[in-house]
C-alpha positions as a printed Julia matrix, in Angstrom:
121×3 Matrix{Float64}:
 -28.13   -67.16  -148.68
 -27.45   -69.06  -151.87
 -27.37   -72.79  -152.38
 -23.96   -74.42  -152.59
 -22.43   -75.94  -155.66
 -23.55   -79.43  -156.74
 -20.37   -80.88  -155.22
 -21.05   -79.11  -151.9
 -24.65   -80.33  -151.91
 -23.48   -83.91  -152.54
 -20.94   -83.7   -149.68
 -23.61   -82.28  -147.36
 -25.96   -85.12  -148.27
 -23.26   -87.74  -147.67
 -22.49   -86.18  -144.28
 -26.18   -86.04  -143.35
 -26.37   -89.8   -143.97
 -23.5    -90.53  -141.59
 -24.38   -91.77  -138.1
 -24.74   -89.03  -135.49
 -21.62   -90.21  -133.64
 -19.64   -89.61  -136.87
 -20.94   -86.06  -137.31
 -23.97   -86.82  -139.45
 -27.71   -86.62  -138.96
 -28.3    -90.37  -139.24
 -30.61   -89.99  -142.24
 -31.33   -93.1   -144.29
 -31.53   -93.03  -148.06
 -34.97   -94.3   -149.0
 -33.63   -95.34  -152.41
 -31.0    -97.49  -150.71
 -33.55   -99.47  -148.66
 -36.47   -99.58  -151.1
 -36.03  -103.25  -152.05
 -35.74  -104.39  -148.45
 -38.75  -102.28  -147.46
 -40.85  -103.66  -150.32
 -39.95  -107.31  -149.7
 -40.38  -106.84  -145.95
 -43.82  -105.3   -146.4
 -44.97  -108.2   -148.57
 -43.55  -110.66  -146.03
 -45.57  -109.01  -143.26
 -48.88  -108.66  -145.08
 -49.13  -111.66  -147.4
 -50.33  -114.19  -144.83
 -52.98  -111.85  -143.35
 -54.13  -110.91  -146.87
 -54.59  -114.57  -147.75
 -56.53  -115.17  -144.54
 -58.81  -112.18  -145.03
 -59.5   -112.42  -148.78
 -60.34  -115.87  -150.16
 -59.24  -115.23  -153.79
 -55.67  -114.59  -152.6
 -55.46  -118.05  -151.01
 -54.85  -119.67  -154.39
 -52.11  -117.21  -155.4
 -48.54  -118.47  -155.1
 -46.21  -115.47  -155.11
 -43.15  -117.74  -155.25
 -44.16  -119.48  -158.49
 -42.06  -118.61  -161.51
 -43.39  -118.11  -165.01
 -43.3   -121.19  -167.24
 -44.68  -122.26  -170.62
 -48.11  -122.96  -169.11
 -48.12  -120.21  -166.49
 -47.5   -116.46  -166.55
 -46.72  -114.96  -163.15
 -48.09  -111.47  -162.47
 -45.45  -108.8   -163.13
 -45.69  -107.43  -159.58
 -44.71  -110.83  -158.18
 -41.96  -111.26  -160.75
 -40.52  -107.91  -159.64
 -40.89  -108.98  -156.0
 -38.99  -112.2   -156.72
 -36.21  -110.22  -158.42
 -35.99  -107.79  -155.48
 -35.84  -110.73  -153.05
 -33.12  -112.4   -155.13
 -31.09  -109.17  -155.15
 -31.38  -108.94  -151.36
 -30.19  -112.53  -150.99
 -27.21  -111.78  -153.26
 -26.4   -108.69  -151.18
 -26.65  -110.76  -148.0
 -24.28  -113.39  -149.4
 -21.78  -110.69  -150.39
 -21.86  -109.1   -146.93
 -21.6   -112.5   -145.21
 -18.55  -113.44  -147.34
 -16.95  -110.05  -146.65
 -17.39  -110.37  -142.89
 -16.1   -113.94  -143.02
 -12.94  -112.6   -144.68
 -12.65  -109.91  -142.0
 -12.95  -112.56  -139.3
 -10.03  -114.5   -140.82
  -7.73  -111.47  -140.85
  -5.64  -110.64  -137.83
  -6.27  -107.02  -136.96
  -6.12  -106.71  -133.2
  -3.88  -107.71  -130.33
  -5.69  -108.24  -127.03
  -2.61  -109.06  -125.0
   1.03  -108.74  -125.89
   2.0   -111.5   -128.3
  -1.53  -112.9   -128.71
  -3.47  -112.16  -131.87
  -7.21  -111.98  -132.28
  -9.45  -111.87  -135.32
 -12.2   -110.01  -133.43
 -12.43  -107.03  -131.14
 -11.55  -107.86  -127.56
 -14.36  -107.13  -125.11
 -12.01  -107.22  -122.11
  -9.75  -104.55  -123.53
  -9.71  -101.3   -121.51
């Protein structure tokens, strides 16, 4: 069998990333979660690293470069990744807040709701 066209391959990849209940394989794009994975890893290991290795105790990974201080590039990149995640979080929170303000469901005749109704059959 031959490989599909680039467009077919792209469609297959998009479908594979859909949740199983939507006909996909539930695969996660590693590129899509790389920042969160990197920041999360540092968040998990930084305190134990500082406890186990004395020279790390003096390192402040949150410090920003200034005229008298040059932060290591790895920590500058970590700060940028963290900032991007916070921006993404704010965007998602604002979007969901807008969704919550919109009327999109009727639980009972004549009564509106801005959220899904758990008591609905």
